[in-house]
PDB file of C-alpha atoms in Angstrom:
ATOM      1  CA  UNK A 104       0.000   0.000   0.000  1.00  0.00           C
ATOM      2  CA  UNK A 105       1.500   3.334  -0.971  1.00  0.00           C
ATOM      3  CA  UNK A 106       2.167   5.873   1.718  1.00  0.00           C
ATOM      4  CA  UNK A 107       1.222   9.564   1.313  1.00  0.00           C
ATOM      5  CA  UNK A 108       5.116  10.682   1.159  1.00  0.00           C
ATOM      6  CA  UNK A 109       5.286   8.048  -1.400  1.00  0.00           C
ATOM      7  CA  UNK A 110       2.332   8.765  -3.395  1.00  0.00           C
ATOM      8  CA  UNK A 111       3.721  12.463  -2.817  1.00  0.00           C
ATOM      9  CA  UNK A 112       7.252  11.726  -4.372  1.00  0.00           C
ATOM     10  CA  UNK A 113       6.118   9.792  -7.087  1.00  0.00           C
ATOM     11  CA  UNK A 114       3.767  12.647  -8.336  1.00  0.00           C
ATOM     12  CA  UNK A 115       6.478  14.631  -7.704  1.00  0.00           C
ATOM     13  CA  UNK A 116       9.083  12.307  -9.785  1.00  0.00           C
ATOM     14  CA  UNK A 117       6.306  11.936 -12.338  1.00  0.00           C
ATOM     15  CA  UNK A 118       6.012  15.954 -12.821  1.00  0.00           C
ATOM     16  CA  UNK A 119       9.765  16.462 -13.134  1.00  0.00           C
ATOM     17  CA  UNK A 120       9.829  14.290 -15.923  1.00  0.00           C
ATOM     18  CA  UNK A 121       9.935  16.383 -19.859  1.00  0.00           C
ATOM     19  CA  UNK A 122       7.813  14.630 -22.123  1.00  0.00           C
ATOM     20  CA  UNK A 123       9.470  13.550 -24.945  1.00  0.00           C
ATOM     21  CA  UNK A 124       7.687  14.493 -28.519  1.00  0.00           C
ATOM     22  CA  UNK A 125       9.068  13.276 -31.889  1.00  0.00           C
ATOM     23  CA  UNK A 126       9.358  15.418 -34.909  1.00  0.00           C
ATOM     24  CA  UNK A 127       6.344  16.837 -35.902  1.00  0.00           C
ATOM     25  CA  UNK A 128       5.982  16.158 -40.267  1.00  0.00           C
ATOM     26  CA  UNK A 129       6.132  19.149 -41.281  1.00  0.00           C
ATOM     27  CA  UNK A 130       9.365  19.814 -39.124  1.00  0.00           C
ATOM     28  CA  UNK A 131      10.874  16.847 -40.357  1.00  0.00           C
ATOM     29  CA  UNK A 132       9.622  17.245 -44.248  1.00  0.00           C
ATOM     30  CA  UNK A 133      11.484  21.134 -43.865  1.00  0.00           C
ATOM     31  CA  UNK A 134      14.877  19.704 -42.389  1.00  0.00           C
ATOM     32  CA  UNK A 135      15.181  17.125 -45.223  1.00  0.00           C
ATOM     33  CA  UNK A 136      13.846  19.795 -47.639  1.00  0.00           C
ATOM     34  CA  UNK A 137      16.678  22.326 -46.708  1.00  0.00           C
ATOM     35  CA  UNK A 138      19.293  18.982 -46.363  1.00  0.00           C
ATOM     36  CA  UNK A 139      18.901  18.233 -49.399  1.00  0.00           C
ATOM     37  CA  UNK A 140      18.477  22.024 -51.180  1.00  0.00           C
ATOM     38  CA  UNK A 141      21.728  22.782 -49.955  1.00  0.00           C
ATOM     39  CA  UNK A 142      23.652  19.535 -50.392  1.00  0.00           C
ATOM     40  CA  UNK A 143      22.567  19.597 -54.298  1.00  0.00           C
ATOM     41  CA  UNK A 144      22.874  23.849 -54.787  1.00  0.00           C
ATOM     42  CA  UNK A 145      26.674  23.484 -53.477  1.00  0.00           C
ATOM     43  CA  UNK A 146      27.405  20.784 -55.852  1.00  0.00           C
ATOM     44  CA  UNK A 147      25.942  22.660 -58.772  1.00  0.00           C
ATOM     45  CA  UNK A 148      27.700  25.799 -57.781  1.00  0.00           C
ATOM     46  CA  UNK A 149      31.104  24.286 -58.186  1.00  0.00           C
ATOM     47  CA  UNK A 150      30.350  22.232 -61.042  1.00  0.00           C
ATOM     48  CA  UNK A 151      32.554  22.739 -63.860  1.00  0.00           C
ATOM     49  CA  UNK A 152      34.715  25.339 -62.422  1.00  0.00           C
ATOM     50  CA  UNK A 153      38.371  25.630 -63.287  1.00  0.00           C
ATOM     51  CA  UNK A 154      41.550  25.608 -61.460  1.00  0.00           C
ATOM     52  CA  UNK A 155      41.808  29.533 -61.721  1.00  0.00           C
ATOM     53  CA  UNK A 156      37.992  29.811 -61.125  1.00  0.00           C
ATOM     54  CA  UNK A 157      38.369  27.438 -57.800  1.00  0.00           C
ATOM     55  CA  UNK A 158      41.369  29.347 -56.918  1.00  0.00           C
ATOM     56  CA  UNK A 159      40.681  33.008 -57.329  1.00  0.00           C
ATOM     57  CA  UNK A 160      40.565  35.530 -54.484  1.00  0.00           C
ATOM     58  CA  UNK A 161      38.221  38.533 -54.242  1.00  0.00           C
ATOM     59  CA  UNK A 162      40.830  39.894 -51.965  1.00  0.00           C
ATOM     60  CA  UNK A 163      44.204  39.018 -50.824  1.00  0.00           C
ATOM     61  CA  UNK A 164      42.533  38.067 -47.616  1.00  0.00           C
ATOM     62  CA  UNK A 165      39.105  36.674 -48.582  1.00  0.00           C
ATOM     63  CA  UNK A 166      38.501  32.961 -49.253  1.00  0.00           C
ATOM     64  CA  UNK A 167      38.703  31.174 -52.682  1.00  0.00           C
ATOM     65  CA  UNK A 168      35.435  28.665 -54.027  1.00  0.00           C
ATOM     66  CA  UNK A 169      38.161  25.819 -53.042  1.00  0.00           C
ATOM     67  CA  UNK A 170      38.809  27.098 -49.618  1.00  0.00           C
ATOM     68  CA  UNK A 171      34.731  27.889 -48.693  1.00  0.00           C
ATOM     69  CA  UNK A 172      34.234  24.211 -49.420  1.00  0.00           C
ATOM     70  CA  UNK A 173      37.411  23.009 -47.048  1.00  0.00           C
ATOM     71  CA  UNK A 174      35.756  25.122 -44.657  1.00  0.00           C
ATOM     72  CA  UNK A 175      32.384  22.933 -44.920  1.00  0.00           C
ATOM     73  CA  UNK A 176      34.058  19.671 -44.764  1.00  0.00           C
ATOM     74  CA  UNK A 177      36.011  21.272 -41.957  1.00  0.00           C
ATOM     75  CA  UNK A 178      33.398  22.516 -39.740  1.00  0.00           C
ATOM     76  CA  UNK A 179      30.013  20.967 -40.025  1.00  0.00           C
ATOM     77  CA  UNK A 180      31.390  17.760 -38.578  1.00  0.00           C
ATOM     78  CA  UNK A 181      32.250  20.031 -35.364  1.00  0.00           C
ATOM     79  CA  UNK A 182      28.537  21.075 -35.987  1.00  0.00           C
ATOM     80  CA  UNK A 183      27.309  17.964 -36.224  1.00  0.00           C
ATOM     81  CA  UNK A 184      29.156  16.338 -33.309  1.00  0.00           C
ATOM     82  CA  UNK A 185      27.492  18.969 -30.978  1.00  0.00           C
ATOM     83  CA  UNK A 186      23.877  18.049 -32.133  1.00  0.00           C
ATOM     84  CA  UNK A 187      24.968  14.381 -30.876  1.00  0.00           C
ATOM     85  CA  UNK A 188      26.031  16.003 -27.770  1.00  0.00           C
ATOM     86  CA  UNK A 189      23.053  18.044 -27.191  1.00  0.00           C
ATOM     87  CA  UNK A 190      20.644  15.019 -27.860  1.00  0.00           C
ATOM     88  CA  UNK A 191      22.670  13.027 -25.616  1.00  0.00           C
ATOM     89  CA  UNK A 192      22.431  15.464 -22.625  1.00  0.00           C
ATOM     90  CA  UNK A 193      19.089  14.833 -20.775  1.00  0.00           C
ATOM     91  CA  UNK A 194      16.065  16.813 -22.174  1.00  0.00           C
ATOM     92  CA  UNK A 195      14.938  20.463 -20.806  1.00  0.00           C
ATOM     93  CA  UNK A 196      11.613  22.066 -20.991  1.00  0.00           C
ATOM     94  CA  UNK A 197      13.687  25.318 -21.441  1.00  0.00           C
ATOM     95  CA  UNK A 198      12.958  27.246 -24.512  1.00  0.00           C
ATOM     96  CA  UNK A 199      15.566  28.526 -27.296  1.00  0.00           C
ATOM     97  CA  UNK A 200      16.574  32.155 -27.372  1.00  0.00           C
ATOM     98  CA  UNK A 201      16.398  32.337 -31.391  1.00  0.00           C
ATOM     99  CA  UNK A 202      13.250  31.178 -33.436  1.00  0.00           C
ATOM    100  CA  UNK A 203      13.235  29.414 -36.528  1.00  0.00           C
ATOM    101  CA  UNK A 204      12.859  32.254 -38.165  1.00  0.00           C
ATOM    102  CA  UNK A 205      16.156  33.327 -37.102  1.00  0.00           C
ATOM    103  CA  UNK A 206      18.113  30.491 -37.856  1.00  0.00           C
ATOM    104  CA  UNK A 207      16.585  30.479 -41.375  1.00  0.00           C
ATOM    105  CA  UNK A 208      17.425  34.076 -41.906  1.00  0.00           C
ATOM    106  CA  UNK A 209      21.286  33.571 -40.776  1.00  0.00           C
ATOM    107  CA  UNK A 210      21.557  31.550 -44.104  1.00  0.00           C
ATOM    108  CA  UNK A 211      20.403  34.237 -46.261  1.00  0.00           C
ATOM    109  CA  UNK A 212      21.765  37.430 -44.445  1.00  0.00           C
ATOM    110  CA  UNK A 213      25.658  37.918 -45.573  1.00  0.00           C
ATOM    111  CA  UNK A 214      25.679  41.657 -44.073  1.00  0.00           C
ATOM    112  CA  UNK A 215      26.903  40.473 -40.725  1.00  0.00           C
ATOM    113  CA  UNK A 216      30.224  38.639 -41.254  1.00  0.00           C
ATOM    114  CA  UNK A 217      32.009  36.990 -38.467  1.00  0.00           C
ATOM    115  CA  UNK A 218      35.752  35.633 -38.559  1.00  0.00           C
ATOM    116  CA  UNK A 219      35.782  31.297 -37.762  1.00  0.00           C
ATOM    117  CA  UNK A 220      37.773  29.823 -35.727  1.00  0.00           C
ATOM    118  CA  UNK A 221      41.131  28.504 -36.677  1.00  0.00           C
ATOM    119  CA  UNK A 222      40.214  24.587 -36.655  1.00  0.00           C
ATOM    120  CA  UNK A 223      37.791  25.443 -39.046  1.00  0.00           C
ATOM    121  CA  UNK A 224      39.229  27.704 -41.343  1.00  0.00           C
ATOM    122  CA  UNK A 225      40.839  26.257 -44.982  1.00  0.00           C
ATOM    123  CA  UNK A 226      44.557  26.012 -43.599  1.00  0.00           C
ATOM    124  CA  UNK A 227      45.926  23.648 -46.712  1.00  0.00           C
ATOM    125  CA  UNK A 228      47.305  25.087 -49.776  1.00  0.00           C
ATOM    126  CA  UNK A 229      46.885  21.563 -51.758  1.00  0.00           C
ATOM    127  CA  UNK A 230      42.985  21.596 -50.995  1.00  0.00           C
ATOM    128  CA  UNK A 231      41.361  18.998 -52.650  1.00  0.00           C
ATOM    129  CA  UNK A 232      37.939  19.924 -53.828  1.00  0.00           C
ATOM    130  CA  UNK A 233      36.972  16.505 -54.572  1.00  0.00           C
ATOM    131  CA  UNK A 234      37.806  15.139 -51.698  1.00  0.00           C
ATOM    132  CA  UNK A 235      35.893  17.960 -49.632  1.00  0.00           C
ATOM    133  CA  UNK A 236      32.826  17.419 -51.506  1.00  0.00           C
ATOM    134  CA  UNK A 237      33.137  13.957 -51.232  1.00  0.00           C
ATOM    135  CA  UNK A 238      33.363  14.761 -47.654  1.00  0.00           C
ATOM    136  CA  UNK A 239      30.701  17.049 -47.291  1.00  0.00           C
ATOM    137  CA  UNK A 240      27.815  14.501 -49.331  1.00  0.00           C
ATOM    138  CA  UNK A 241      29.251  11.834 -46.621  1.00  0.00           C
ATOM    139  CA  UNK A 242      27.950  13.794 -43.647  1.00  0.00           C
ATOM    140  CA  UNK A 243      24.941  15.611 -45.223  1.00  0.00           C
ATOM    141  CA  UNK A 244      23.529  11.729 -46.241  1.00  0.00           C
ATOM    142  CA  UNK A 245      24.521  10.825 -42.400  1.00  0.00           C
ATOM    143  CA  UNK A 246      22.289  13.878 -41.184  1.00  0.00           C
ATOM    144  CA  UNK A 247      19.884  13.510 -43.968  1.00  0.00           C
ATOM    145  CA  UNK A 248      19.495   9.486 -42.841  1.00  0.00           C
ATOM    146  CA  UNK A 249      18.960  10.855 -39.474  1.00  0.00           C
ATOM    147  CA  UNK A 250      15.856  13.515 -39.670  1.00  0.00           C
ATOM    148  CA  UNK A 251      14.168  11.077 -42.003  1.00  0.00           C
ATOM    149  CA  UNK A 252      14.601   8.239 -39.081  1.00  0.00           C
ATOM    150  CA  UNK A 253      14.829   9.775 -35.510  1.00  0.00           C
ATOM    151  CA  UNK A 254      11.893   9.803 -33.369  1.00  0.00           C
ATOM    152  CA  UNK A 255      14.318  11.836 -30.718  1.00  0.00           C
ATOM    153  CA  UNK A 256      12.674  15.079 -29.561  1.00  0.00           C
ATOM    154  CA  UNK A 257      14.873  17.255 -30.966  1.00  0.00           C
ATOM    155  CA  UNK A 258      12.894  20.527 -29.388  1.00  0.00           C
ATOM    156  CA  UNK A 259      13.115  19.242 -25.982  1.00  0.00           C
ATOM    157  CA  UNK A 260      17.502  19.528 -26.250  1.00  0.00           C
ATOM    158  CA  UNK A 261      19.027  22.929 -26.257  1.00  0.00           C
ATOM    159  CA  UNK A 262      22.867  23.025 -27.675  1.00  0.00           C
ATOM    160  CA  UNK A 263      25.032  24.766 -25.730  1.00  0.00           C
ATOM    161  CA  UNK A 264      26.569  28.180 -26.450  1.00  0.00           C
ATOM    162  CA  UNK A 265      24.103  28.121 -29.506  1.00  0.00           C
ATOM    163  CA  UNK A 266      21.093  29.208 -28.050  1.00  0.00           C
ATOM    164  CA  UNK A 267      19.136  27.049 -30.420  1.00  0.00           C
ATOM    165  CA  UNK A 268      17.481  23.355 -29.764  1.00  0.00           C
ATOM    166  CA  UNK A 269      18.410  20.551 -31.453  1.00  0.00           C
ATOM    167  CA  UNK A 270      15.896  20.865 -33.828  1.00  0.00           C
ATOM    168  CA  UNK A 271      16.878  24.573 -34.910  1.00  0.00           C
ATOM    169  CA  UNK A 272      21.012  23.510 -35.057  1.00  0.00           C
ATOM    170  CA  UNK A 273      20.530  20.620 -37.879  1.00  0.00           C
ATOM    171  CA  UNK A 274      18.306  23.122 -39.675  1.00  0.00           C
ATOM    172  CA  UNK A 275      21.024  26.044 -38.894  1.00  0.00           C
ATOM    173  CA  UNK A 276      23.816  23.746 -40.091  1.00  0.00           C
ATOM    174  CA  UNK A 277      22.184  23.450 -43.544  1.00  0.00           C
ATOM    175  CA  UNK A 278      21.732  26.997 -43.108  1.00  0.00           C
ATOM    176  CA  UNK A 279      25.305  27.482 -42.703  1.00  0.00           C
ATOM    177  CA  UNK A 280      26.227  25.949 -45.994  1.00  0.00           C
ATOM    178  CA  UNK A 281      23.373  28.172 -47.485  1.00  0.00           C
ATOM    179  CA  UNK A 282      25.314  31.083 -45.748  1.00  0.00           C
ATOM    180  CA  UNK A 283      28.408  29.360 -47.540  1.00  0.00           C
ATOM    181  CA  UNK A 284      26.759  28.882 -51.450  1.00  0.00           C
ATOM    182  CA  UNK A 285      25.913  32.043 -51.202  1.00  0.00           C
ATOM    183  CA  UNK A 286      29.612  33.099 -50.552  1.00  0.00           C
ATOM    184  CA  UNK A 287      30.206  31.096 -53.650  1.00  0.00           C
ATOM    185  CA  UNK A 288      28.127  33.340 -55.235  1.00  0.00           C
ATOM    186  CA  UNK A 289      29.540  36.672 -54.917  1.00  0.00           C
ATOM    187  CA  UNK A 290      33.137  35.328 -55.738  1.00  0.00           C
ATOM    188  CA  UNK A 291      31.555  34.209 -58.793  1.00  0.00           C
ATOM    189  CA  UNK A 292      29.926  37.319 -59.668  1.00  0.00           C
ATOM    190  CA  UNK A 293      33.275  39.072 -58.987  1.00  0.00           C
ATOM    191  CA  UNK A 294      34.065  41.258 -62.060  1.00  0.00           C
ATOM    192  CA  UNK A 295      37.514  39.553 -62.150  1.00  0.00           C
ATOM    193  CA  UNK A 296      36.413  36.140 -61.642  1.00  0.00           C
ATOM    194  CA  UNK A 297      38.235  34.117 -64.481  1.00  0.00           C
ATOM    195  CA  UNK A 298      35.747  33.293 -67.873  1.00  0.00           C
ATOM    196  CA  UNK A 299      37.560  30.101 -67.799  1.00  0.00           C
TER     197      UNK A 299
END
């Protein structure tokens, strides 16, 4: 027969306890939407690009085509590690500072540039741009398996530092490669981008 302390620390035990809710579709369906967006736009944005195209600097101090993809296969693994972590760590009911909105809008919005770390910045001057797309198709098809198969509840995990949940990081690490394509981009439309 339970006790009244008991009955009172089991209630007690029982309301502590975060309820843990899968992925919602349409969450899931817009992870593996932006996955894959970005994981095919970068590989059509460096298709068919030559040596000097791949190699060429803006500035003497800005990153080449070559050296924004070494930073992808350099970084989103660090990226990706700390989503393990974070879904590892036992669940919160504490809420994210940014919104999805804002992690979808940090993909888009180049205006506000920030300087990376050393262990993720292109550090190799015989970067192979094969073997960093190679590379970055690897982990995107690991994080792409994942969404489509996790019944984790990625909202109920905040990453730390990140002030985002685990949801909002795998969508802000396609987001950083968007960030990244659209790098790409501008070197590309540089007036003295090579023609060949």
């Amino acid at each position: 027969m339970l006790t009244k302390i008991s009955i009172g620390v089991l209630t007690l035990t029982c309301a502590s306890i975060v309820t843990a809710a899968p992925l919602k579709k349409f969450e899931r369906q817009r992870l593996i939407a932006h996955l894959e967006l970005t994981q095919s736009w970068l590989q059509d944005e460096v298709a068919g690009l030559s040596a000097a195209q791949l190699q060429f600097r803006p500035a003497p101090s800005a990153w080449s085509v070559v050296e924004v993809v070494e930073h992808l296969r350099l970084a989103e693994p660090i990226y990706w590690q700390q989503l393990k972590d974070a879904v590892k760590a036992p669940p919160t009911d504490q809420k994210p500072a940014a919104t999805d909105a804002d992690v979808l809008w940090y993909g888009i919005d180049r205006t506000s540039r920030q300087k990376t770390e050393a262990r993720k910045s292109p550090h190799d001057e015989s970067i192979d741009l094969t073997k960093g797309l190679d590379a970055f198709r690897k982990l995107h098809g690991e994080m792409l398996e994942y969404v489509r198969a996790t019944d984790e509840d990625l909202r109920g995990h905040l990453v730390p530092k990140e002030d985002v949940d685990a949801y909002q990081w795998i969508l802000e690490i396609s987001a950083h490669t968007e960030r990244h394509i659209l790098q790409i981009r501008e070197i590309k439309a540089n007036p003295n981008f090579p023609k060949k």
